[in-house]
Coordinates of C-alpha atoms in Angstrom, one line a residue:
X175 CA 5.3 -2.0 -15.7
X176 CA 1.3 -2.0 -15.0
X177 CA 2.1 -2.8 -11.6
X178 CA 4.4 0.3 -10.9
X179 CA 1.7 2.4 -12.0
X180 CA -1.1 0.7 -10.0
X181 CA 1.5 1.7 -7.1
X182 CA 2.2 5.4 -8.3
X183 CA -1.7 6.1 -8.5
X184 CA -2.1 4.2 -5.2
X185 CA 0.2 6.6 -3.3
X186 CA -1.2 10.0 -5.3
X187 CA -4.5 8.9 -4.0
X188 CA -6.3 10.9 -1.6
X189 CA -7.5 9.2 1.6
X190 CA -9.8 11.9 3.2
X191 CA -13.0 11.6 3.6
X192 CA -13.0 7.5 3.1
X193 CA -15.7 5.4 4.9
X194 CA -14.5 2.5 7.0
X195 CA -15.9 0.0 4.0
X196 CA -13.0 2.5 1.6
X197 CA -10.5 2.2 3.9
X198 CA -10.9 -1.5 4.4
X199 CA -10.6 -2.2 0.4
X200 CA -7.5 0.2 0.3
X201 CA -5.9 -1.4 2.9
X202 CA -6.6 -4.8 0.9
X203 CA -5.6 -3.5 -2.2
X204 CA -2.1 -2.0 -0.6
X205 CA -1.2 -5.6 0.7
X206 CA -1.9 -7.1 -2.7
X207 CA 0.4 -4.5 -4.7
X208 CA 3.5 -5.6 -1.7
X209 CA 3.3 -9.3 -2.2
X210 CA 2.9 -8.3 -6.0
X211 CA 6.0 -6.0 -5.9
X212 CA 7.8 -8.3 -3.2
X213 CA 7.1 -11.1 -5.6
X214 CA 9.3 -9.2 -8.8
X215 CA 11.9 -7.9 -5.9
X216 CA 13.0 -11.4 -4.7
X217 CA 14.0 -11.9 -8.6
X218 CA 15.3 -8.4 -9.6
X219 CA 16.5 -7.3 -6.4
X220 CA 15.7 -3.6 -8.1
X221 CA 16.4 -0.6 -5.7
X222 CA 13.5 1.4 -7.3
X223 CA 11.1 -1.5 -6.4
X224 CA 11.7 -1.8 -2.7
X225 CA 11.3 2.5 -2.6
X226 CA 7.9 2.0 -4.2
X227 CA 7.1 -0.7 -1.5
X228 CA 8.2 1.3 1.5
X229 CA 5.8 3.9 0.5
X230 CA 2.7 1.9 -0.2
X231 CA 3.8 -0.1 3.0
X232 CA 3.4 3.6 4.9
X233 CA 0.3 4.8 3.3
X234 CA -1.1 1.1 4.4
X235 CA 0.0 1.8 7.8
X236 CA -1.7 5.3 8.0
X237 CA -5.0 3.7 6.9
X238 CA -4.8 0.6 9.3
X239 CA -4.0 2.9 12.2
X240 CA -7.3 4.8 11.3
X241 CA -9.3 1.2 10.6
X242 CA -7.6 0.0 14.1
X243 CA -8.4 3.1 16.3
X244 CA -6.9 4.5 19.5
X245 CA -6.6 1.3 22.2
X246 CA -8.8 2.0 24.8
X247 CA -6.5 2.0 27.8

């Protein structure tokens, strides 16, 4: 499956040192691999495939947390 190993070398991938304009297309890219993988879950219902979502789903969460910033309170 092309799509599990777009996912594998998504999560391998290092996110130091990404300018905002990086971290905007990874996040982008992370929510387009989920509805992709979400997409072949509804119709497999394969274990492995929601274990690979969960961890792009965190990784996409790290980088919007940096993208979003610390609320100003």
């Amino acid at each position: 499956m092309e799509l599990l190993e777009k996912a594998q070398e998504f999560i391998g991938r290092k996110m130091s040192n990404m300018s905002t304009s990086d971290r905007v297309e990874a996040s982008r890219e992370a929510k387009a691999l989920i509805l992709s993988i979400n997409e072949i879950y509804k119709e497999t219902k394969d274990s492995n495939l929601m274990d690979v979502m969960k961890e792009v789903t965190a990784k996409k969460k790290k980088i919007e947390k940096r993208l979003n910033g610390v609320p100003l309170v």
